[in-house]
CSV table of N, CA and C in Angstrom, one decimal:
chain,number,residue,atom,x,y,z
I,197,MET,N,-15.7,1.2,-12.5
I,197,MET,CA,-14.6,0.4,-12.0
I,197,MET,C,-15.2,-0.9,-11.4
I,198,GLU,N,-14.6,-2.0,-11.8
I,198,GLU,CA,-15.1,-3.3,-11.3
I,198,GLU,C,-14.7,-3.4,-9.8
I,199,PRO,N,-15.5,-4.2,-9.0
I,199,PRO,CA,-15.1,-4.3,-7.6
I,199,PRO,C,-13.7,-4.9,-7.4
I,200,THR,N,-13.3,-5.8,-8.2
I,200,THR,CA,-11.9,-6.4,-8.0
I,200,THR,C,-10.9,-5.3,-8.4
I,201,GLU,N,-11.2,-4.5,-9.3
I,201,GLU,CA,-10.3,-3.4,-9.7
I,201,GLU,C,-10.1,-2.4,-8.6
I,202,HIS,N,-11.3,-2.1,-7.9
I,202,HIS,CA,-11.2,-1.2,-6.8
I,202,HIS,C,-10.4,-1.8,-5.6
I,203,LEU,N,-10.6,-3.0,-5.3
I,203,LEU,CA,-9.9,-3.7,-4.3
I,203,LEU,C,-8.4,-3.7,-4.6
I,204,GLN,N,-8.0,-4.0,-5.9
I,204,GLN,CA,-6.6,-4.0,-6.3
I,204,GLN,C,-6.0,-2.6,-6.2
I,205,ALA,N,-6.8,-1.5,-6.6
I,205,ALA,CA,-6.3,-0.2,-6.4
I,205,ALA,C,-6.1,0.2,-5.0
I,206,SER,N,-7.0,-0.2,-4.1
I,206,SER,CA,-6.9,0.1,-2.7
I,206,SER,C,-5.7,-0.6,-2.1
I,207,LEU,N,-5.5,-1.8,-2.5
I,207,LEU,CA,-4.3,-2.6,-1.9
I,207,LEU,C,-3.0,-1.9,-2.4
I,208,THR,N,-3.0,-1.6,-3.7
I,208,THR,CA,-1.8,-0.9,-4.3
I,208,THR,C,-1.5,0.4,-3.5
I,209,ALA,N,-2.6,1.2,-3.3
I,209,ALA,CA,-2.4,2.4,-2.6
I,209,ALA,C,-2.0,2.2,-1.1
I,210,ALA,N,-2.5,1.1,-0.5
I,210,ALA,CA,-2.1,0.8,0.9
I,210,ALA,C,-0.6,0.5,1.0
I,211,ILE,N,-0.1,-0.3,0.1
I,211,ILE,CA,1.3,-0.6,0.0
I,211,ILE,C,2.1,0.7,-0.2
I,212,ALA,N,1.7,1.5,-1.2
I,212,ALA,CA,2.4,2.7,-1.5
I,212,ALA,C,2.4,3.7,-0.3
I,213,LEU,N,1.3,3.8,0.4
I,213,LEU,CA,1.3,4.7,1.6
I,213,LEU,C,2.2,4.1,2.7
I,214,ALA,N,2.2,2.8,2.9
I,214,ALA,CA,3.1,2.2,3.8
I,214,ALA,C,4.5,2.5,3.5
I,215,ASN,N,4.9,2.4,2.2
I,215,ASN,CA,6.3,2.6,1.8
I,215,ASN,C,6.6,4.1,2.0
I,216,VAL,N,5.7,5.0,1.8
I,216,VAL,CA,6.0,6.5,1.9
I,216,VAL,C,6.4,6.8,3.4
I,217,PHE,N,5.7,6.1,4.3
I,217,PHE,CA,5.9,6.5,5.7
I,217,PHE,C,6.9,5.5,6.4
I,218,GLY,N,7.0,4.3,5.9
I,218,GLY,CA,7.8,3.3,6.6
I,218,GLY,C,9.1,2.9,6.1
I,219,ALA,N,9.3,2.9,4.8
I,219,ALA,CA,10.6,2.4,4.2
I,219,ALA,C,11.7,3.4,4.5
I,220,PRO,N,12.8,3.0,5.2
I,220,PRO,CA,13.9,3.9,5.4
I,220,PRO,C,14.7,4.2,4.2
I,221,THR,N,14.8,3.3,3.3
I,221,THR,CA,15.5,3.5,2.0
I,221,THR,C,14.6,3.1,0.9
I,222,ARG,N,14.6,3.9,-0.2
I,222,ARG,CA,13.8,3.6,-1.4
I,222,ARG,C,14.6,3.7,-2.6
I,223,GLN,N,14.6,2.7,-3.4
I,223,GLN,CA,15.3,2.6,-4.7
I,223,GLN,C,16.8,3.2,-4.6
I,224,GLY,N,17.5,2.8,-3.6
I,224,GLY,CA,18.9,3.1,-3.5
I,224,GLY,C,19.2,4.4,-2.7
I,225,ARG,N,18.2,5.1,-2.3
I,225,ARG,CA,18.5,6.4,-1.6
I,225,ARG,C,17.7,6.4,-0.3
I,226,PRO,N,18.2,7.2,0.6
I,226,PRO,CA,17.4,7.4,1.9
I,226,PRO,C,16.0,8.0,1.5
I,227,ALA,N,15.0,7.5,2.1
I,227,ALA,CA,13.6,7.9,1.8
I,227,ALA,C,13.4,9.4,2.1
I,228,ALA,N,12.7,10.0,1.2
I,228,ALA,CA,12.4,11.4,1.4
I,228,ALA,C,11.3,11.5,2.5
I,229,PRO,N,11.3,12.5,3.3
I,229,PRO,CA,10.3,12.7,4.3
I,229,PRO,C,8.9,12.7,3.6
I,230,PRO,N,7.9,12.1,4.2
I,230,PRO,CA,6.6,12.2,3.6
I,230,PRO,C,6.1,13.7,3.5
I,231,ASP,N,5.4,14.0,2.4
I,231,ASP,CA,4.8,15.3,2.3
I,231,ASP,C,3.4,15.2,1.7
I,232,ASP,N,2.7,16.3,1.6
I,232,ASP,CA,1.4,16.3,1.0
I,232,ASP,C,1.3,15.7,-0.4
I,233,GLU,N,2.3,16.0,-1.2
I,233,GLU,CA,2.3,15.5,-2.6
I,233,GLU,C,2.4,14.0,-2.7
I,234,ALA,N,3.2,13.5,-1.8
I,234,ALA,CA,3.4,12.0,-1.7
I,234,ALA,C,2.0,11.3,-1.4
I,235,ILE,N,1.3,11.9,-0.5
I,235,ILE,CA,0.0,11.4,-0.1
I,235,ILE,C,-1.0,11.5,-1.3
I,236,ARG,N,-1.0,12.7,-1.9
I,236,ARG,CA,-1.9,12.9,-3.1
I,236,ARG,C,-1.6,11.8,-4.2
I,237,GLY,N,-0.3,11.5,-4.4
I,237,GLY,CA,0.1,10.5,-5.3
I,237,GLY,C,-0.4,9.2,-5.0
I,238,VAL,N,-0.4,8.8,-3.7
I,238,VAL,CA,-1.0,7.6,-3.2
I,238,VAL,C,-2.5,7.5,-3.5
I,239,LEU,N,-3.1,8.6,-3.1
I,239,LEU,CA,-4.6,8.6,-3.2
I,239,LEU,C,-5.0,8.6,-4.7
I,240,ARG,N,-4.2,9.2,-5.6
I,240,ARG,CA,-4.6,9.1,-7.0
I,240,ARG,C,-4.6,7.7,-7.6
I,241,LEU,N,-3.9,6.8,-6.8
I,241,LEU,CA,-4.0,5.4,-7.3
I,241,LEU,C,-5.4,4.8,-7.2
I,242,THR,N,-6.2,5.4,-6.4
I,242,THR,CA,-7.6,4.8,-6.2
I,242,THR,C,-8.7,5.8,-6.4
I,243,THR,N,-8.4,7.1,-6.5
I,243,THR,CA,-9.5,8.1,-6.7
I,243,THR,C,-9.0,9.2,-7.6
I,244,ASN,N,-10.0,9.9,-8.3
I,244,ASN,CA,-9.7,11.1,-9.0
I,244,ASN,C,-10.1,12.3,-8.3
I,245,ARG,N,-10.8,12.1,-7.1
I,245,ARG,CA,-11.3,13.3,-6.4
I,245,ARG,C,-10.1,14.0,-5.7
I,246,THR,N,-10.2,15.3,-5.5
I,246,THR,CA,-9.3,16.1,-4.8
I,246,THR,C,-9.6,15.9,-3.3
I,247,VAL,N,-8.6,15.5,-2.5
I,247,VAL,CA,-8.9,15.2,-1.1
I,247,VAL,C,-8.0,16.1,-0.3
I,248,PRO,N,-8.5,16.8,0.8
I,248,PRO,CA,-7.7,17.6,1.6
I,248,PRO,C,-6.7,16.7,2.4
I,249,ILE,N,-5.5,17.1,2.5
I,249,ILE,CA,-4.4,16.3,3.1
I,249,ILE,C,-4.0,16.9,4.5
I,250,GLU,N,-4.1,16.1,5.5
I,250,GLU,CA,-3.6,16.4,6.8
I,250,GLU,C,-2.5,15.4,7.1
I,251,LEU,N,-1.3,15.7,6.7
I,251,LEU,CA,-0.2,14.7,6.7
I,251,LEU,C,-0.1,13.9,8.1
I,252,HIS,N,-0.2,14.6,9.2
I,252,HIS,CA,0.0,14.0,10.5
I,252,HIS,C,-1.1,12.9,10.8
I,253,GLU,N,-2.3,13.1,10.1
I,253,GLU,CA,-3.3,12.1,10.4
I,253,GLU,C,-3.1,10.8,9.7
I,254,TYR,N,-2.2,10.7,8.7
I,254,TYR,CA,-1.9,9.5,8.0
I,254,TYR,C,-0.7,8.7,8.7
I,255,GLU,N,0.1,9.5,9.4
I,255,GLU,CA,1.4,8.9,9.8
I,255,GLU,C,1.3,7.6,10.6
I,256,THR,N,0.6,7.6,11.7
I,256,THR,CA,0.6,6.4,12.6
I,256,THR,C,0.0,5.2,11.9
I,257,GLY,N,-1.1,5.4,11.2
I,257,GLY,CA,-1.7,4.3,10.5
I,257,GLY,C,-0.9,3.8,9.3
I,258,ALA,N,-0.2,4.7,8.6
I,258,ALA,CA,0.6,4.2,7.5
I,258,ALA,C,1.8,3.5,8.0
I,259,ARG,N,2.4,3.9,9.1
I,259,ARG,CA,3.6,3.2,9.7
I,259,ARG,C,3.1,1.8,10.2
I,260,GLN,N,1.9,1.8,10.8
I,260,GLN,CA,1.4,0.5,11.2
I,260,GLN,C,1.2,-0.5,10.1
I,261,LEU,N,0.7,0.0,8.9
I,261,LEU,CA,0.5,-0.8,7.8
I,261,LEU,C,1.9,-1.3,7.3
I,262,TYR,N,2.9,-0.5,7.3
I,262,TYR,CA,4.3,-0.9,6.9
I,262,TYR,C,4.8,-2.0,7.9
I,263,ASP,N,4.6,-1.7,9.1
I,263,ASP,CA,5.1,-2.7,10.1
I,263,ASP,C,4.3,-4.0,10.0
I,264,ALA,N,3.0,-4.0,9.7
I,264,ALA,CA,2.3,-5.2,9.5
I,264,ALA,C,2.7,-6.0,8.3
I,265,LEU,N,2.9,-5.3,7.2
I,265,LEU,CA,3.3,-5.9,5.9
I,265,LEU,C,4.7,-6.4,6.0
I,266,SER,N,5.5,-5.7,6.8
I,266,SER,CA,6.9,-6.2,6.9
I,266,SER,C,7.0,-7.5,7.7
I,267,LEU,N,6.0,-7.8,8.4
I,267,LEU,CA,6.1,-9.1,9.2
I,267,LEU,C,5.9,-10.3,8.3
I,268,LEU,N,5.3,-10.1,7.2
I,268,LEU,CA,5.0,-11.3,6.3
I,268,LEU,C,6.3,-12.0,6.0
I,269,PRO,N,6.4,-13.3,6.0
I,269,PRO,CA,5.3,-14.3,5.9
I,269,PRO,C,4.6,-14.6,7.3
I,270,ASP,N,4.9,-13.9,8.4
I,270,ASP,CA,4.3,-14.1,9.6
I,270,ASP,C,2.9,-13.5,9.6
I,271,VAL,N,1.9,-14.2,9.0
I,271,VAL,CA,0.6,-13.7,8.8
I,271,VAL,C,-0.1,-13.4,10.2
I,272,ASP,N,0.1,-14.2,11.2
I,272,ASP,CA,-0.5,-14.0,12.5
I,272,ASP,C,-0.1,-12.7,13.1
I,273,GLY,N,1.2,-12.3,13.0
I,273,GLY,CA,1.7,-11.1,13.5
I,273,GLY,C,1.1,-9.9,12.7
I,274,ALA,N,1.1,-10.0,11.4
I,274,ALA,CA,0.5,-9.0,10.6
I,274,ALA,C,-0.9,-8.8,10.8
I,275,VAL,N,-1.7,-9.8,11.0
I,275,VAL,CA,-3.1,-9.7,11.3
I,275,VAL,C,-3.4,-9.0,12.6
I,276,ALA,N,-2.6,-9.2,13.6
I,276,ALA,CA,-2.8,-8.5,14.9
I,276,ALA,C,-2.7,-7.0,14.7
I,277,LEU,N,-1.7,-6.5,13.9
I,277,LEU,CA,-1.5,-5.1,13.7
I,277,LEU,C,-2.6,-4.5,12.8
I,278,VAL,N,-3.0,-5.3,11.8
I,278,VAL,CA,-4.1,-4.8,10.9
I,278,VAL,C,-5.4,-4.8,11.6
I,279,ASN,N,-5.7,-5.8,12.4
I,279,ASN,CA,-7.0,-5.8,13.2
I,279,ASN,C,-7.0,-4.6,14.1
I,280,ASP,N,-5.9,-4.2,14.8
I,280,ASP,CA,-5.8,-3.1,15.6
I,280,ASP,C,-6.1,-1.8,14.8
I,281,LEU,N,-5.6,-1.7,13.6
I,281,LEU,CA,-5.8,-0.5,12.8
I,281,LEU,C,-7.3,-0.5,12.3
I,282,LEU,N,-7.9,-1.6,12.0
I,282,LEU,CA,-9.3,-1.7,11.7
I,282,LEU,C,-10.2,-1.2,12.8
I,283,ARG,N,-9.8,-1.6,14.0
I,283,ARG,CA,-10.6,-1.1,15.2
I,283,ARG,C,-10.4,0.4,15.4
I,284,ARG,N,-9.1,0.9,15.3
I,284,ARG,CA,-8.9,2.3,15.6
I,284,ARG,C,-9.5,3.2,14.5
I,285,THR,N,-9.6,2.7,13.3
I,285,THR,CA,-10.2,3.6,12.2
I,285,THR,C,-11.7,3.4,12.2
I,286,GLN,N,-12.2,2.5,13.0
I,286,GLN,CA,-13.7,2.2,13.0
I,286,GLN,C,-14.2,1.8,11.6
I,287,ALA,N,-13.4,1.0,10.9
I,287,ALA,CA,-13.8,0.5,9.6
I,287,ALA,C,-15.2,-0.1,9.6
I,288,THR,N,-16.1,0.5,8.8
I,288,THR,CA,-17.5,0.0,8.8
I,288,THR,C,-17.9,0.0,7.3
I,289,PRO,N,-17.7,-1.1,6.6
I,289,PRO,CA,-18.0,-1.1,5.2
I,289,PRO,C,-19.5,-0.8,5.0
I,290,GLN,N,-19.8,0.0,4.0
I,290,GLN,CA,-21.2,0.4,3.7
I,290,GLN,C,-21.3,0.9,2.3
I,291,LEU,N,-22.4,0.6,1.7
I,291,LEU,CA,-22.6,1.0,0.3
I,291,LEU,C,-23.2,2.4,0.3
I,292,THR,N,-22.6,3.3,-0.5
I,292,THR,CA,-23.2,4.7,-0.7
I,292,THR,C,-23.2,5.0,-2.1
I,293,ARG,N,-23.9,6.1,-2.5
I,293,ARG,CA,-23.8,6.5,-3.9
I,293,ARG,C,-24.2,8.0,-4.0
I,294,GLU,N,-23.6,8.6,-5.0
I,294,GLU,CA,-23.9,9.9,-5.3
I,294,GLU,C,-25.1,9.9,-6.3
I,295,PRO,N,-25.9,11.0,-6.4
I,295,PRO,CA,-27.0,11.0,-7.3
I,295,PRO,C,-26.5,10.7,-8.8
I,296,GLY,N,-27.2,9.7,-9.4
I,296,GLY,CA,-26.9,9.4,-10.8
I,296,GLY,C,-25.7,8.4,-10.9
I,297,GLN,N,-25.1,8.0,-9.8
I,297,GLN,CA,-23.9,7.1,-9.9
I,297,GLN,C,-24.3,5.7,-9.4
I,298,LEU,N,-23.4,4.7,-9.6
I,298,LEU,CA,-23.6,3.4,-9.1
I,298,LEU,C,-23.3,3.3,-7.6
I,299,TRP,N,-23.8,2.3,-6.9
I,299,TRP,CA,-23.4,2.1,-5.5
I,299,TRP,C,-21.9,1.9,-5.4
I,300,HIS,N,-21.3,2.4,-4.3
I,300,HIS,CA,-19.9,2.3,-4.2
I,300,HIS,C,-19.6,1.9,-2.7
I,301,LEU,N,-18.6,1.0,-2.5
I,301,LEU,CA,-18.3,0.6,-1.1
I,301,LEU,C,-17.3,1.6,-0.5
I,302,HIS,N,-17.7,2.1,0.7
I,302,HIS,CA,-16.9,3.0,1.5
I,302,HIS,C,-16.6,2.3,2.8
I,303,PHE,N,-15.6,2.7,3.5
I,303,PHE,CA,-15.2,2.0,4.7
I,303,PHE,C,-15.1,2.9,5.9
I,304,ALA,N,-15.4,4.1,5.8
I,304,ALA,CA,-15.3,5.1,6.9
I,304,ALA,C,-16.6,5.1,7.7
I,305,ALA,N,-16.5,5.2,9.0
I,305,ALA,CA,-17.6,5.4,9.8
I,305,ALA,C,-18.1,6.9,9.7
I,306,PRO,N,-19.3,7.2,9.9
I,306,PRO,CA,-19.8,8.6,9.8
I,306,PRO,C,-19.0,9.4,10.8
I,307,GLY,N,-18.6,10.6,10.4
I,307,GLY,CA,-18.0,11.6,11.3
I,307,GLY,C,-16.5,11.5,11.4
I,308,VAL,N,-15.8,10.5,10.8
I,308,VAL,CA,-14.4,10.4,10.9
I,308,VAL,C,-13.7,11.3,9.8
I,309,SER,N,-12.5,11.6,10.1
I,309,SER,CA,-11.7,12.5,9.1
I,309,SER,C,-11.5,11.7,7.8
I,310,ALA,N,-11.2,12.5,6.8
I,310,ALA,CA,-10.9,11.9,5.5
I,310,ALA,C,-9.7,10.9,5.6
I,311,ALA,N,-8.7,11.3,6.3
I,311,ALA,CA,-7.5,10.4,6.5
I,311,ALA,C,-7.9,9.1,7.2
I,312,THR,N,-8.7,9.2,8.2
I,312,THR,CA,-9.1,8.0,8.9
I,312,THR,C,-10.0,7.1,8.0
I,313,GLY,N,-10.8,7.7,7.1
I,313,GLY,CA,-11.5,6.9,6.1
I,313,GLY,C,-10.6,6.2,5.2
I,314,TRP,N,-9.6,6.9,4.7
I,314,TRP,CA,-8.7,6.2,3.7
I,314,TRP,C,-7.9,5.1,4.4
I,315,LEU,N,-7.5,5.4,5.7
I,315,LEU,CA,-6.7,4.3,6.4
I,315,LEU,C,-7.6,3.1,6.6
I,316,ALA,N,-8.9,3.4,6.9
I,316,ALA,CA,-9.9,2.2,7.1
I,316,ALA,C,-10.0,1.4,5.8
I,317,GLU,N,-10.1,2.1,4.7
I,317,GLU,CA,-10.1,1.4,3.4
I,317,GLU,C,-8.9,0.6,3.1
I,318,PHE,N,-7.7,1.2,3.4
I,318,PHE,CA,-6.5,0.6,3.1
I,318,PHE,C,-6.3,-0.6,4.0
I,319,ALA,N,-6.6,-0.5,5.3
I,319,ALA,CA,-6.5,-1.6,6.2
I,319,ALA,C,-7.4,-2.7,5.8
I,320,THR,N,-8.6,-2.4,5.3
I,320,THR,CA,-9.5,-3.4,4.9
I,320,THR,C,-9.0,-4.2,3.7
I,321,ALA,N,-8.4,-3.5,2.7
I,321,ALA,CA,-7.8,-4.1,1.6
I,321,ALA,C,-6.6,-5.0,2.0
I,322,VAL,N,-5.8,-4.6,2.9
I,322,VAL,CA,-4.7,-5.4,3.4
I,322,VAL,C,-5.3,-6.6,4.2
I,323,ALA,N,-6.3,-6.4,4.9
I,323,ALA,CA,-7.0,-7.5,5.7
I,323,ALA,C,-7.5,-8.6,4.7
I,324,MET,N,-8.0,-8.1,3.6
I,324,MET,CA,-8.5,-9.1,2.6
I,324,MET,C,-7.3,-9.9,1.9
I,325,LEU,N,-6.2,-9.2,1.7
I,325,LEU,CA,-5.0,-9.9,1.2
I,325,LEU,C,-4.5,-10.9,2.3
I,326,LEU,N,-4.5,-10.5,3.5
I,326,LEU,CA,-4.0,-11.4,4.6
I,326,LEU,C,-4.9,-12.7,4.7
I,327,GLY,N,-6.2,-12.5,4.4
I,327,GLY,CA,-7.1,-13.6,4.5
I,327,GLY,C,-7.2,-14.4,3.3
I,328,SER,N,-6.3,-14.3,2.4
I,328,SER,CA,-6.3,-15.0,1.1
I,328,SER,C,-5.0,-15.9,1.0
I,329,HIS,N,-5.0,-16.7,-0.1
I,329,HIS,CA,-3.8,-17.4,-0.4
I,329,HIS,C,-2.8,-16.6,-1.1
I,330,ASP,N,-3.1,-15.4,-1.4
I,330,ASP,CA,-2.2,-14.5,-2.1
I,330,ASP,C,-1.3,-13.7,-1.2
I,331,SER,N,-1.3,-13.9,0.1
I,331,SER,CA,-0.5,-13.0,0.9
I,331,SER,C,1.0,-13.2,0.7
I,332,GLU,N,1.4,-14.4,0.1
I,332,GLU,CA,2.8,-14.6,-0.2
I,332,GLU,C,3.3,-13.7,-1.4
I,333,ARG,N,2.3,-13.1,-2.1
I,333,ARG,CA,2.7,-12.2,-3.2
I,333,ARG,C,3.2,-10.9,-2.7
I,334,LEU,N,3.0,-10.6,-1.5
I,334,LEU,CA,3.6,-9.3,-0.9
I,334,LEU,C,5.0,-9.6,-0.6
I,335,ARG,N,5.9,-8.8,-1.1
I,335,ARG,CA,7.4,-9.0,-0.9
I,335,ARG,C,8.1,-7.7,-0.6
I,336,ARG,N,9.3,-7.8,-0.1
I,336,ARG,CA,10.2,-6.7,0.1
I,336,ARG,C,11.2,-6.8,-1.1
I,337,CYS,N,11.5,-5.6,-1.6
I,337,CYS,CA,12.4,-5.5,-2.7
I,337,CYS,C,13.7,-6.2,-2.4
I,338,ALA,N,14.3,-7.0,-3.4
I,338,ALA,CA,15.5,-7.7,-3.2
I,338,ALA,C,16.7,-6.9,-3.4
I,339,ALA,N,16.6,-5.6,-3.9
I,339,ALA,CA,17.7,-4.8,-4.1
I,339,ALA,C,18.3,-4.3,-2.8
I,340,SER,N,19.6,-4.1,-2.8
I,340,SER,CA,20.2,-3.5,-1.6
I,340,SER,C,19.8,-2.1,-1.6
I,341,ARG,N,19.7,-1.5,-0.4
I,341,ARG,CA,19.4,-0.1,-0.2
I,341,ARG,C,18.0,0.2,-0.7
I,342,CYS,N,17.1,-0.8,-0.6
I,342,CYS,CA,15.6,-0.5,-0.9
I,342,CYS,C,14.8,-1.4,0.1
I,343,ASP,N,14.0,-0.7,0.8
I,343,ASP,CA,13.1,-1.3,1.8
I,343,ASP,C,11.6,-1.3,1.3
I,344,ASP,N,11.4,-1.0,0.1
I,344,ASP,CA,10.0,-0.9,-0.4
I,344,ASP,C,9.4,-2.3,-0.4
I,345,LEU,N,8.1,-2.3,-0.1
I,345,LEU,CA,7.3,-3.5,-0.3
I,345,LEU,C,6.5,-3.4,-1.6
I,346,PHE,N,6.2,-4.5,-2.2
I,346,PHE,CA,5.4,-4.5,-3.4
I,346,PHE,C,4.6,-5.8,-3.5
I,347,LEU,N,3.6,-5.8,-4.4
I,347,LEU,CA,2.8,-7.0,-4.6
I,347,LEU,C,3.3,-7.6,-5.9
I,348,ASP,N,3.7,-8.8,-5.9
I,348,ASP,CA,4.2,-9.5,-7.1
I,348,ASP,C,3.0,-9.8,-8.0
I,349,SER,N,3.0,-9.2,-9.1
I,349,SER,CA,1.9,-9.4,-10.1
I,349,SER,C,2.2,-10.3,-11.2
I,350,THR,N,3.3,-11.0,-11.2
I,350,THR,CA,3.7,-11.9,-12.3
I,350,THR,C,2.9,-13.2,-12.1
I,351,ARG,N,2.7,-13.8,-13.3
I,351,ARG,CA,1.9,-15.1,-13.3
I,351,ARG,C,2.7,-16.2,-12.5
I,352,ASN,N,4.0,-16.2,-12.7
I,352,ASN,CA,4.8,-17.3,-12.1
I,352,ASN,C,5.4,-16.9,-10.7
I,353,ARG,N,4.9,-15.8,-10.2
I,353,ARG,CA,5.3,-15.4,-8.8
I,353,ARG,C,6.8,-15.3,-8.6
I,354,THR,N,7.5,-14.7,-9.5
I,354,THR,CA,9.0,-14.6,-9.4
I,354,THR,C,9.5,-13.2,-9.3
I,355,GLN,N,8.7,-12.2,-9.2
I,355,GLN,CA,9.1,-10.8,-9.2
I,355,GLN,C,9.9,-10.6,-7.9
I,356,ARG,N,11.1,-10.0,-8.0
I,356,ARG,CA,12.0,-9.8,-6.9
I,356,ARG,C,12.2,-8.4,-6.6
I,357,PHE,N,11.9,-7.5,-7.5
I,357,PHE,CA,12.2,-6.1,-7.3
I,357,PHE,C,11.0,-5.2,-7.4
I,358,CYS,N,11.0,-4.1,-6.7
I,358,CYS,CA,9.8,-3.2,-6.7
I,358,CYS,C,9.7,-2.4,-8.0
I,359,SER,N,10.9,-2.3,-8.7
I,359,SER,CA,10.9,-1.4,-9.9
I,359,SER,C,12.0,-1.9,-10.8
I,360,THR,N,11.9,-1.4,-12.0
I,360,THR,CA,13.0,-1.7,-12.9
I,360,THR,C,14.3,-1.0,-12.5
I,361,ALA,N,14.1,0.2,-11.9
I,361,ALA,CA,15.3,0.9,-11.4
I,361,ALA,C,16.1,0.0,-10.4
I,362,CYS,N,15.4,-0.6,-9.5
I,362,CYS,CA,16.1,-1.5,-8.5
I,362,CYS,C,16.7,-2.7,-9.2
I,363,GLN,N,15.9,-3.3,-10.1
I,363,GLN,CA,16.4,-4.4,-10.9
I,363,GLN,C,17.7,-4.1,-11.6
I,364,ASN,N,17.7,-3.0,-12.3
I,364,ASN,CA,18.8,-2.5,-13.1
I,364,ASN,C,20.0,-2.2,-12.2
I,365,ARG,N,19.8,-1.5,-11.1
I,365,ARG,CA,20.9,-1.2,-10.2
I,365,ARG,C,21.6,-2.5,-9.7
I,366,THR,N,20.8,-3.5,-9.4
I,366,THR,CA,21.3,-4.8,-8.9
I,366,THR,C,22.1,-5.5,-10.0
I,367,LYS,N,21.5,-5.5,-11.2
I,367,LYS,CA,22.3,-6.2,-12.3
I,367,LYS,C,23.6,-5.5,-12.6
I,368,VAL,N,23.6,-4.2,-12.6
I,368,VAL,CA,24.8,-3.4,-12.9
I,368,VAL,C,25.9,-3.7,-11.8
I,369,ALA,N,25.4,-3.7,-10.5
I,369,ALA,CA,26.4,-4.1,-9.4
I,369,ALA,C,26.9,-5.5,-9.6
I,370,ALA,N,26.1,-6.4,-10.0
I,370,ALA,CA,26.6,-7.8,-10.2
I,370,ALA,C,27.5,-7.9,-11.3
I,371,HIS,N,27.2,-7.2,-12.4
I,371,HIS,CA,28.2,-7.1,-13.5
I,371,HIS,C,29.5,-6.5,-13.2
I,372,ARG,N,29.5,-5.4,-12.5
I,372,ARG,CA,30.7,-4.8,-12.0
I,372,ARG,C,31.5,-5.7,-11.1
I,373,ALA,N,30.8,-6.4,-10.2
I,373,ALA,CA,31.5,-7.4,-9.3
I,373,ALA,C,32.2,-8.5,-10.1
I,374,ARG,N,31.5,-9.0,-11.1
I,374,ARG,CA,32.1,-10.1,-11.9
I,374,ARG,C,33.3,-9.6,-12.7
I,375,THR,N,33.2,-8.4,-13.2
I,375,THR,CA,34.3,-8.0,-14.1
I,375,THR,C,35.5,-7.3,-13.4
I,376,ALA,N,35.3,-7.0,-12.1
I,376,ALA,CA,36.4,-6.3,-11.4
I,376,ALA,C,37.5,-7.3,-11.1
């Protein structure tokens, strides 16, 4: 995996984790309570390893990520929350490798839990976004009854919805309003 691909995967996972714990409504429905499978789904965005899940260990950090990202375009406010999360997770970037593998960047301090290590990585990915000119690519879904955050990946920076489901729901509602 290329370094930029790993950063992109970590950022995508950070936003997904924030949505799992922070978005009150998702794609037109009340958000389901977070569970182990939702966390596994988030972690699969960036790793193929099986990771033990302790749901409660993710909650505070994930909510803090959602709160930080929800503050955008107030970058200064978002940075304050992300810096606090980086301090609390003791994010310490370091290169490690398994025998026969390439060097790989990890963000966990020695001795922290797996959840804290993942939160450190996700906070670092968000920090890198906030420190770039691409922070305006992070958006809240424009659909009613959806509080999901997403990263606009279009070339012309015009993506308004987190998913085609939200886009279609909005278009159908507009059509019905016009024809009523």
